[in-house]
mmCIF file of C-alpha atoms and ligand atoms in Angstrom:
data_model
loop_
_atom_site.group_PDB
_atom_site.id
_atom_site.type_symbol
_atom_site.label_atom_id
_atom_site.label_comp_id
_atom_site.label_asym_id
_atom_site.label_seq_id
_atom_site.Cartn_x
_atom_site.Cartn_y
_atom_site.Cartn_z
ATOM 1 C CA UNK F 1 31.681 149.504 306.823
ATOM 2 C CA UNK F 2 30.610 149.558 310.670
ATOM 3 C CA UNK F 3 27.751 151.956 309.511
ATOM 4 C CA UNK F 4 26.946 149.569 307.048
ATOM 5 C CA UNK F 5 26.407 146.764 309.575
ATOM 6 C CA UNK F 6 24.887 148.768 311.973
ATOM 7 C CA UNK F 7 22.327 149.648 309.303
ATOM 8 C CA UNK F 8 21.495 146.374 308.204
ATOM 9 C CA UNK F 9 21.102 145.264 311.884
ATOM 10 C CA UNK F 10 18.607 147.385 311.807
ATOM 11 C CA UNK F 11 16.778 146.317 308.854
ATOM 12 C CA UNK F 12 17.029 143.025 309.954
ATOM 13 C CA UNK F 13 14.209 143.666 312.692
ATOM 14 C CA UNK F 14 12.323 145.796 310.591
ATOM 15 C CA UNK F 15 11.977 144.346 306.879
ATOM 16 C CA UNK F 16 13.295 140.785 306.309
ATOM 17 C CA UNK F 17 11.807 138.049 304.100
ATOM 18 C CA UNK F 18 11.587 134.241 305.070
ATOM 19 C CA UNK F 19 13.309 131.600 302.457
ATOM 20 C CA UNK F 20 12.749 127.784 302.902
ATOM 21 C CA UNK F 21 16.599 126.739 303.822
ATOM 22 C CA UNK F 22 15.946 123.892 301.643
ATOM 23 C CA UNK F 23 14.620 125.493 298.684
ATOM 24 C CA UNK F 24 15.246 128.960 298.795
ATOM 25 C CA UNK F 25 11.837 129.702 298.016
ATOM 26 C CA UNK F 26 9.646 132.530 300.216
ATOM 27 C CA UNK F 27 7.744 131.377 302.723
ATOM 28 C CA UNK F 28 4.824 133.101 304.783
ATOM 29 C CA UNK F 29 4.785 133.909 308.527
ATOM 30 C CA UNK F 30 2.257 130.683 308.956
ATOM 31 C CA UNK F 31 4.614 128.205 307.725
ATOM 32 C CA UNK F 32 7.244 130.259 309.719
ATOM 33 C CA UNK F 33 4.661 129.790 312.951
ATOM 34 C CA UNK F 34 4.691 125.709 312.005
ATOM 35 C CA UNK F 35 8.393 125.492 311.971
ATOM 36 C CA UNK F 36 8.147 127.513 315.312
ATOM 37 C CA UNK F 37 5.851 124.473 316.261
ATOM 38 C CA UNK F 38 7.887 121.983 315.164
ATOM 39 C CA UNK F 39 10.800 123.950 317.109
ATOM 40 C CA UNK F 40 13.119 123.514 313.368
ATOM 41 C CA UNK F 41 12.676 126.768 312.804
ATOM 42 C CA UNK F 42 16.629 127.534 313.158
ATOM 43 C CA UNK F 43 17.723 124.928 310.412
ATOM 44 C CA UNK F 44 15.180 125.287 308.148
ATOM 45 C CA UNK F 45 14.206 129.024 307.806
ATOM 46 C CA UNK F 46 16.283 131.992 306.829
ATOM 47 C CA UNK F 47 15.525 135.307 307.364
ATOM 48 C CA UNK F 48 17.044 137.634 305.566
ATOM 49 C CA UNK F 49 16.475 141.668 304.424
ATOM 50 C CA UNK F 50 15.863 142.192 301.004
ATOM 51 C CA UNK F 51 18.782 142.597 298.182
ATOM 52 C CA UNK F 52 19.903 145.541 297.260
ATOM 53 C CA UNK F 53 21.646 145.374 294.261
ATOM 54 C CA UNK F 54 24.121 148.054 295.006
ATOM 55 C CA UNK F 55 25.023 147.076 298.171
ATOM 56 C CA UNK F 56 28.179 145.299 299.137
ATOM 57 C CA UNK F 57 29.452 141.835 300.157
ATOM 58 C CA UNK F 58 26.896 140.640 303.106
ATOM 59 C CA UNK F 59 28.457 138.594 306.292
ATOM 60 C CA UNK F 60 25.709 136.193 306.157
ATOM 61 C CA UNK F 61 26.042 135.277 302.725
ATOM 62 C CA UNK F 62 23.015 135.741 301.273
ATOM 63 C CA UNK F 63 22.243 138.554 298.461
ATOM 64 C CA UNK F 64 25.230 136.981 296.643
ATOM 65 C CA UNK F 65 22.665 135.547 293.546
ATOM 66 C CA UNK F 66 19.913 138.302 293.657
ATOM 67 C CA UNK F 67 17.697 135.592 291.715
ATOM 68 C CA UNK F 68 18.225 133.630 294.708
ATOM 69 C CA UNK F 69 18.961 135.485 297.703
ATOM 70 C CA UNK F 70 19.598 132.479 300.258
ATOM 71 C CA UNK F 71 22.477 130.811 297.845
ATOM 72 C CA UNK F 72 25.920 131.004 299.753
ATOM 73 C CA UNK F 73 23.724 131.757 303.393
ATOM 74 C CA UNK F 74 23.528 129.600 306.519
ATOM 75 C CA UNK F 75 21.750 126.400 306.492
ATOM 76 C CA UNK F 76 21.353 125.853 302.661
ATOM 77 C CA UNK F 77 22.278 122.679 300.846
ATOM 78 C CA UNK F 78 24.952 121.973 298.768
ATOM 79 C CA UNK F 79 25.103 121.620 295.006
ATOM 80 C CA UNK F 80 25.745 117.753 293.920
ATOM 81 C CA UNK F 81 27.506 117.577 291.088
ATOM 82 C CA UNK F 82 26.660 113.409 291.031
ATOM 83 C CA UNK F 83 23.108 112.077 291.827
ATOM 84 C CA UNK F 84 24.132 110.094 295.829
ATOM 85 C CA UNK F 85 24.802 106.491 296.193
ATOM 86 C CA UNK F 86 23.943 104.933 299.041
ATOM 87 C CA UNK F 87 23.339 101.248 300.217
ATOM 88 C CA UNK F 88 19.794 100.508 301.661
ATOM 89 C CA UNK F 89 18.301 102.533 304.005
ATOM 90 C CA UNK F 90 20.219 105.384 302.928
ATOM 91 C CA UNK F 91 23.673 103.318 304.805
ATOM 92 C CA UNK F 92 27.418 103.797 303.338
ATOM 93 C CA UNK F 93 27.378 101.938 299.809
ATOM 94 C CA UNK F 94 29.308 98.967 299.443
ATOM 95 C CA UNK F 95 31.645 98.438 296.604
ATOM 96 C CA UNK F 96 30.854 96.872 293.018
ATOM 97 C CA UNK F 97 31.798 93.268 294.186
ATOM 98 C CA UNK F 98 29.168 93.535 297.190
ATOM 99 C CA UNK F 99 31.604 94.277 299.776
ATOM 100 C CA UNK F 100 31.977 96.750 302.461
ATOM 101 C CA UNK F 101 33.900 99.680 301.217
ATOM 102 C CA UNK F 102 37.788 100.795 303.051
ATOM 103 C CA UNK F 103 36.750 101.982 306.346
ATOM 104 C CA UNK F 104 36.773 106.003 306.960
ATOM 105 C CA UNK F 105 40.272 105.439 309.466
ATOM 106 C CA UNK F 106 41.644 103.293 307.382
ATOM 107 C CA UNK F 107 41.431 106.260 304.665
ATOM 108 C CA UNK F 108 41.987 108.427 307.126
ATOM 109 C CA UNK F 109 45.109 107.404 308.466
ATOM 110 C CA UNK F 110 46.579 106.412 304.695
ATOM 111 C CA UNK F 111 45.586 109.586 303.053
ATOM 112 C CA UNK F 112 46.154 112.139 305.706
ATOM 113 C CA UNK F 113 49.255 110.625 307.601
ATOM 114 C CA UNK F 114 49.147 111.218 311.908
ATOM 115 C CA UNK F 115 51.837 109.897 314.305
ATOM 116 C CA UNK F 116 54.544 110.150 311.366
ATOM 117 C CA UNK F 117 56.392 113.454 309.686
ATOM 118 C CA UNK F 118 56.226 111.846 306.267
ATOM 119 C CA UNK F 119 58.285 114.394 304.863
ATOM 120 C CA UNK F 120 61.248 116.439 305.914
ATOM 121 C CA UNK F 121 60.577 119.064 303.833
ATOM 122 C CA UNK F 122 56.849 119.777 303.437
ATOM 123 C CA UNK F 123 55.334 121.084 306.292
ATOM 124 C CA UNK F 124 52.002 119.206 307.966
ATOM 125 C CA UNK F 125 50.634 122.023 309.113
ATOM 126 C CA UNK F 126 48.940 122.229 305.398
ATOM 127 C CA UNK F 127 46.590 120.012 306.371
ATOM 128 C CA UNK F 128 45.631 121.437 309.266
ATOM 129 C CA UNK F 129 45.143 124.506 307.064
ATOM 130 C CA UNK F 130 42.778 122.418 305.302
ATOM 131 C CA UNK F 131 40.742 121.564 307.802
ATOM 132 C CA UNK F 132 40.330 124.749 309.119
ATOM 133 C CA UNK F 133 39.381 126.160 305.956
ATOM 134 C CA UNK F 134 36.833 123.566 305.403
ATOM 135 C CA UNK F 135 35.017 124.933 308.922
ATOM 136 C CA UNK F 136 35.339 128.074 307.332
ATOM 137 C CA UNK F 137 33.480 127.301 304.048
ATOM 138 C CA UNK F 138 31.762 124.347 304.882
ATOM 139 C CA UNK F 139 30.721 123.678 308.169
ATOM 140 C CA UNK F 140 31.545 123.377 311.779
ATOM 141 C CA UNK F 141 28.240 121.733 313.415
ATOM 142 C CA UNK F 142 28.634 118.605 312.270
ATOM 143 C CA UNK F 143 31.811 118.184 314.387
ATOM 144 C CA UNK F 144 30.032 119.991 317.386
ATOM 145 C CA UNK F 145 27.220 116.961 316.870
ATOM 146 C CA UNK F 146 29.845 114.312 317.688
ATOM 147 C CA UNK F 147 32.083 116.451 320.517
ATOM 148 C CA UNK F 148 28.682 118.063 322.405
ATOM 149 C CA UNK F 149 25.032 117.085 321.513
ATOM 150 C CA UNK F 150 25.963 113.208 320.525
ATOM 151 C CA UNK F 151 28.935 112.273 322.456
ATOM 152 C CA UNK F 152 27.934 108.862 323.314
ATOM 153 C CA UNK F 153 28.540 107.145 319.953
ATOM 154 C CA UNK F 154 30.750 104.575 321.006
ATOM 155 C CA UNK F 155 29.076 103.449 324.270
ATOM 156 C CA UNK F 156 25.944 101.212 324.463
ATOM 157 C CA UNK F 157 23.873 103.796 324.011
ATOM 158 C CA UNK F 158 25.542 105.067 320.814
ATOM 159 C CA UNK F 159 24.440 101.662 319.737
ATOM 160 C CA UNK F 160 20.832 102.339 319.090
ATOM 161 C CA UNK F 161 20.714 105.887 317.893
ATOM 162 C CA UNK F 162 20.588 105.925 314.230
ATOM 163 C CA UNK F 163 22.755 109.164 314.236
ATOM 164 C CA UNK F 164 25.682 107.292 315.594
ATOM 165 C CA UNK F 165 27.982 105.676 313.143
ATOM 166 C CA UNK F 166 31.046 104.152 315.026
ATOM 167 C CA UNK F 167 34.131 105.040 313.614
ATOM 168 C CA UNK F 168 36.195 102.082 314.410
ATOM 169 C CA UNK F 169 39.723 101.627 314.561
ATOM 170 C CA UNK F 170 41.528 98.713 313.114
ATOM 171 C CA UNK F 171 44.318 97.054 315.602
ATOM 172 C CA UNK F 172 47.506 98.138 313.484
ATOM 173 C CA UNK F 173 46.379 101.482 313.232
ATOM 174 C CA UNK F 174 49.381 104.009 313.001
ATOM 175 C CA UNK F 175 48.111 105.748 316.053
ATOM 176 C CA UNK F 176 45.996 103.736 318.411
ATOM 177 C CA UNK F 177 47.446 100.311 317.818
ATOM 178 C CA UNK F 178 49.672 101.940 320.866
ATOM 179 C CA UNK F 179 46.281 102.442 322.929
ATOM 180 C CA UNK F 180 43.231 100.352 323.936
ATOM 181 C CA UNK F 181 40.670 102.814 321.753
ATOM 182 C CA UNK F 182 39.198 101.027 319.098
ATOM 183 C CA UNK F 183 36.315 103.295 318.541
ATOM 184 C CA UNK F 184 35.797 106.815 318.358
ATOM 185 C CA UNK F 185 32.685 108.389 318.611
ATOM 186 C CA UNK F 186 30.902 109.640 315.312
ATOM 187 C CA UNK F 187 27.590 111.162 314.066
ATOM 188 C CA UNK F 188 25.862 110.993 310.823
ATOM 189 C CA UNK F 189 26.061 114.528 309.182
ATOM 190 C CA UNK F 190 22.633 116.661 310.474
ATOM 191 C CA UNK F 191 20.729 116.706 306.749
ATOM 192 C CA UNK F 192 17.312 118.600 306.024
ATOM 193 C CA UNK F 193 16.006 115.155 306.530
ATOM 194 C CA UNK F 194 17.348 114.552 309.845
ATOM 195 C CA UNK F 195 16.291 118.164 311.399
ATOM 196 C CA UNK F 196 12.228 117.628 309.912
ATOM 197 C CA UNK F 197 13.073 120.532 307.282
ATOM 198 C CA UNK F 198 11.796 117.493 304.581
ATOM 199 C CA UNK F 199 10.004 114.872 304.854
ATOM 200 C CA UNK F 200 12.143 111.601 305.601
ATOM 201 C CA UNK F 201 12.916 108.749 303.040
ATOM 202 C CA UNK F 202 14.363 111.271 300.606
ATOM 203 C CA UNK F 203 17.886 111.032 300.081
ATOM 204 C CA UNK F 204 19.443 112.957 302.844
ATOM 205 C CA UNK F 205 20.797 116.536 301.771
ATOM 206 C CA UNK F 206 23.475 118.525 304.083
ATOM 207 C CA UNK F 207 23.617 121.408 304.983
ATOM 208 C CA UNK F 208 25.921 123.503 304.815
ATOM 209 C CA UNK F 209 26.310 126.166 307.985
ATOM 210 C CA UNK F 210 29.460 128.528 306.574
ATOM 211 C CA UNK F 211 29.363 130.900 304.055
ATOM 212 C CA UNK F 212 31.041 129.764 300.838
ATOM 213 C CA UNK F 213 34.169 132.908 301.042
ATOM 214 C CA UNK F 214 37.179 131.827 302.964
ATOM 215 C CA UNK F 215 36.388 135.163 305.546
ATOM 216 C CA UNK F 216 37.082 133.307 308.874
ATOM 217 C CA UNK F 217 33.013 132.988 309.231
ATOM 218 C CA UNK F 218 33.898 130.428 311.714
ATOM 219 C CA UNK F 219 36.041 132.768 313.916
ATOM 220 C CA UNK F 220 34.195 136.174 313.181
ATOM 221 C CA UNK F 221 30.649 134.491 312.570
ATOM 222 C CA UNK F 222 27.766 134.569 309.717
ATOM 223 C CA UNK F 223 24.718 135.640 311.539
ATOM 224 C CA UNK F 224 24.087 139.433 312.323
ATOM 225 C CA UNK F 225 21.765 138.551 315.728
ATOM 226 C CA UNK F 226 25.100 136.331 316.916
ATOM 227 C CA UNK F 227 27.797 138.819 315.880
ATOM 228 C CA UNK F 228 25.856 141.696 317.479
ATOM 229 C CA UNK F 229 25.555 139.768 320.819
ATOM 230 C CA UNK F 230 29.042 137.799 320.806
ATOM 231 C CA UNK F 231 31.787 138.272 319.678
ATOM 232 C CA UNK F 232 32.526 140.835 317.532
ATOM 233 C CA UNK F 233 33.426 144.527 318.964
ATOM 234 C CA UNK F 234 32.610 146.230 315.612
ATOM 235 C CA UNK F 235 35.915 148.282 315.985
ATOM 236 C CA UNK F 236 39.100 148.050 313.977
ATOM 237 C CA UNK F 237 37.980 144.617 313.048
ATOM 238 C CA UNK F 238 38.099 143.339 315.903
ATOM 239 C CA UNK F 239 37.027 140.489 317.994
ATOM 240 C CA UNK F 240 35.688 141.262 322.123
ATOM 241 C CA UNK F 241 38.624 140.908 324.128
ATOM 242 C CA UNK F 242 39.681 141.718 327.939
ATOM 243 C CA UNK F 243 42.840 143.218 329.145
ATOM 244 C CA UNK F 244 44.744 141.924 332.080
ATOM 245 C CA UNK F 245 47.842 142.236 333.502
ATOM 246 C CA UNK F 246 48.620 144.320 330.654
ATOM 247 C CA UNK F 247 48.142 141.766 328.002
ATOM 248 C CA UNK F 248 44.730 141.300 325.765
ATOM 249 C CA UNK F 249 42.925 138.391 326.478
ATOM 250 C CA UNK F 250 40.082 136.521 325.117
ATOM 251 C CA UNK F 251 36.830 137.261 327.089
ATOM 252 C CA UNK F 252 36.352 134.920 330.702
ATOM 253 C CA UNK F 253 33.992 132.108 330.543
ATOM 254 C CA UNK F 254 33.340 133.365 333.990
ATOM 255 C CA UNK F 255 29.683 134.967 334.020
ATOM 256 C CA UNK F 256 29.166 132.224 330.475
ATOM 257 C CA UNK F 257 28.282 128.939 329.931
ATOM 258 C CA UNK F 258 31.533 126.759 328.937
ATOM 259 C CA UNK F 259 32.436 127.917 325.858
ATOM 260 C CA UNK F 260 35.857 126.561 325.375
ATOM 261 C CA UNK F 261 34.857 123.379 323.857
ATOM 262 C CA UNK F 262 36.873 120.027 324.899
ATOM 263 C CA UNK F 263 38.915 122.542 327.007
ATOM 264 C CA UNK F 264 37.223 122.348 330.104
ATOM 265 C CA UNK F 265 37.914 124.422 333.041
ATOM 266 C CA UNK F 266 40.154 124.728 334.963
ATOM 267 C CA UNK F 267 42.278 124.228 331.663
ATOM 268 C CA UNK F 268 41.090 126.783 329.782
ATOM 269 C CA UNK F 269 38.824 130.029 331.272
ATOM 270 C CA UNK F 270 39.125 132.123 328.511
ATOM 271 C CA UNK F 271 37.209 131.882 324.926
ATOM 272 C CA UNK F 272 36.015 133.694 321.784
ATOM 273 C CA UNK F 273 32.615 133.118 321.481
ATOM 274 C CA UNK F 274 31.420 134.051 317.646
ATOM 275 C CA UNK F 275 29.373 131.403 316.569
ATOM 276 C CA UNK F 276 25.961 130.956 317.115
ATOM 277 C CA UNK F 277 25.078 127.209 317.079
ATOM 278 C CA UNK F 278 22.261 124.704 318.111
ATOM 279 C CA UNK F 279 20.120 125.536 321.395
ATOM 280 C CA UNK F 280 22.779 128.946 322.365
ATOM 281 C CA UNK F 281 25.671 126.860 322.522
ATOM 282 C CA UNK F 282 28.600 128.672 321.039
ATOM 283 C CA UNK F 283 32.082 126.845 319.544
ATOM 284 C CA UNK F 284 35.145 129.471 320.262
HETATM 285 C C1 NAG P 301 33.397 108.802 323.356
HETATM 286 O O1 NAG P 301 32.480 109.433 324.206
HETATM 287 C C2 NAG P 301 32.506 108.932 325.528
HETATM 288 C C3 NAG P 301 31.349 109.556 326.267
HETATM 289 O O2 NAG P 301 31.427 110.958 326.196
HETATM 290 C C4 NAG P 301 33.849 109.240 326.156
HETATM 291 O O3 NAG P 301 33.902 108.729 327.483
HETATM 292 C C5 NAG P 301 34.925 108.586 325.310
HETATM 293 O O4 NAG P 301 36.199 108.932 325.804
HETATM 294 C C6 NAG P 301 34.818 109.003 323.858
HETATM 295 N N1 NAG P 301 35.730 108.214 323.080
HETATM 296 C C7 NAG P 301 36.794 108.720 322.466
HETATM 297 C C8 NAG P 301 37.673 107.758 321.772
HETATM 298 O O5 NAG P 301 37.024 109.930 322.440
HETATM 299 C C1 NAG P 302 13.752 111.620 310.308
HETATM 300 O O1 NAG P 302 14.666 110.626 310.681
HETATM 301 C C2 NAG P 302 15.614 111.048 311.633
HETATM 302 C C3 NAG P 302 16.630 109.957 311.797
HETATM 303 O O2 NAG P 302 16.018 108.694 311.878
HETATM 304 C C4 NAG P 302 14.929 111.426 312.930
HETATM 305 O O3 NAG P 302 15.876 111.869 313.877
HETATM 306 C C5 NAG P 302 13.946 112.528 312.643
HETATM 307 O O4 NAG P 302 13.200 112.841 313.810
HETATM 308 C C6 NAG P 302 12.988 112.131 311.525
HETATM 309 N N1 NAG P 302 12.244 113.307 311.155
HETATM 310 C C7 NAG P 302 10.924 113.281 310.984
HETATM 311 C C8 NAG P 302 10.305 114.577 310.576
HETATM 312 O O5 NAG P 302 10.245 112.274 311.145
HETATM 313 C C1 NAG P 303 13.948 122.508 320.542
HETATM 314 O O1 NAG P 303 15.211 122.197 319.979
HETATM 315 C C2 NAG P 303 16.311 122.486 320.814
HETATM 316 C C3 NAG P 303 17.560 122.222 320.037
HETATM 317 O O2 NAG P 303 17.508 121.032 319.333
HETATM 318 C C4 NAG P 303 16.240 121.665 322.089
HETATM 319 O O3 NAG P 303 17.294 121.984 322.943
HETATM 320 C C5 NAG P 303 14.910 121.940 322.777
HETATM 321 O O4 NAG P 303 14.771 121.100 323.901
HETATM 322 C C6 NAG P 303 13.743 121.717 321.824
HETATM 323 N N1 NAG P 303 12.518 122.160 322.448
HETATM 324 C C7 NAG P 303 11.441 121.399 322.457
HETATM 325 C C8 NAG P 303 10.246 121.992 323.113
HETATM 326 O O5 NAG P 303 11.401 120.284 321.945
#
């Protein structure tokens, strides 16, 4: 298996073809060059070696349809099963009578129940399970949008970007009724509209950034170039790690830009850095 990686790695540099992220479709090294340009490049191309139908399951996901290599990769859309609905201007929909739909806390708070054990005998860390799996086969930027490159959403300024949508708290909310915050800071999902993949005034698409397999892609990453340089030790399975004191330790943040997200120093020194996102930063 390490072979195996080590092999592709290396046919990576050598022999890979480039897919619209959108489409899946080839695409030449010009249009590569104008994505380059338009500095999109990293959502909107994939680069990937060719399939070989013999080989086994790839960590990046593609090769899994060898009609269409990019389906199950990084940065690829998902499959609606429904046509979108959305209000004008591509806003939430309202509801049939012309009013504004339940708010996102308010379903929030009623469907996934925080500040209360509302059993005795279930436990709630299933739906922390959940979540985690949905980073896993979803996606995980979209949350680093809000938490790192947009974190402004609820302050004036969040007030006239279009990629802030307010999440707003109502005053007998189970959990913040008890505190002043009546806002939390929220993005619109990043779309292949929103990152100049295609062109705007289309209904916006996701994109998905996990593979589809439930393989910890979010711990252990998707993308060779990242796994080679981060994380991974390619030994036993195993993620980098530092011994001290006798006991194994993620690697310091020391010599690295912060990597232990909303866990600033001097709380936290020490994370796993796997993931390649936006502009180098990594999520642990
Ligand atoms: C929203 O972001 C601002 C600016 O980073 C921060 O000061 C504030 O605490 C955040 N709000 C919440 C509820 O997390
Ligand atoms: C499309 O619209 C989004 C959101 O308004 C904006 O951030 C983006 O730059 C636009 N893209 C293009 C290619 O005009
Ligand atoms: C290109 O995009 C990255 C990530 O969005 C950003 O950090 C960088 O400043 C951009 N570069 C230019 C030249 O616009």
């Amino acid at each position: 298996m390490i072979i195996f990686v080590f092999l592709s790695l290396f046919a990576v540099t050598v022999n890979c073809i480039f897919y619209d992220s959108y489409t899946g479709n080839v695409i030449s090294k010009d249009e590569v060059k104008q994505h380059d340009k338009a500095n999109n490049t990293f959502w909107c191309v994939g680069e990937f070696e060719p399939c070989d139908p013999n080989e086994g399951r790839r960590v990046d996901g593609s090769c899994n349809n060898l009609q269409h290599p990019t389906r199950g990769a990084s940065h690829t859309p998902f499959v609606r099963v429904l046509p979108a609905v959305y209000d004008k201007d591509f806003e939430p929909k309202t509801a049939k009578s012309g009013n504004a739909m339940p708010t996102p806390r308010y379903l929030r708070t009623n469907l996934w129940s925080v500040g209360k054990v509302s059993s005795q005998l279930f436990t709630q860390l299933a739906i922390h399970d959940f979540v985690f799996m949905s980073a896993d086969v979803v996606s995980l930027h979209d949350t680093v949008k809000y938490i790192i490159w947009k974190p402004y959403c609820c302050t004036a300024k969040g007030k006239t970007d279009r990629d802030c949508v307010q999440n707003k708290i109502p005053d007998d909310d189970p959990v913040h009724r008890f505190s002043d915050i009546r806002c939390l800071n929220m993005t619109r999902p990043e779309s292949f509209q929103s990152t100049g993949c295609v062109k705007n005034g289309t209904v916006p698409e996701r994109i998905t950034s996990s593979t589809p397999l439930l393989d910890l892609s979010m711990l252990y990453g998707s993308d060779l170039k990242s796994l080679l340089a981060k994380g991974r030790l390619f030994k036993g399975g195993l993620l980098k790690y530092e011994i001290s004191n006798g006991r194994i330790w993620p690697p310091s943040t020391k010599s690295q830009i912060n990597l232990c997200l909303l866990n600033d120093k001097p709380r936290e020194t020490r994370c796993h850095a796997t993931r390649k996102c936006h502009s180098g930063i990594s999520t642990q």
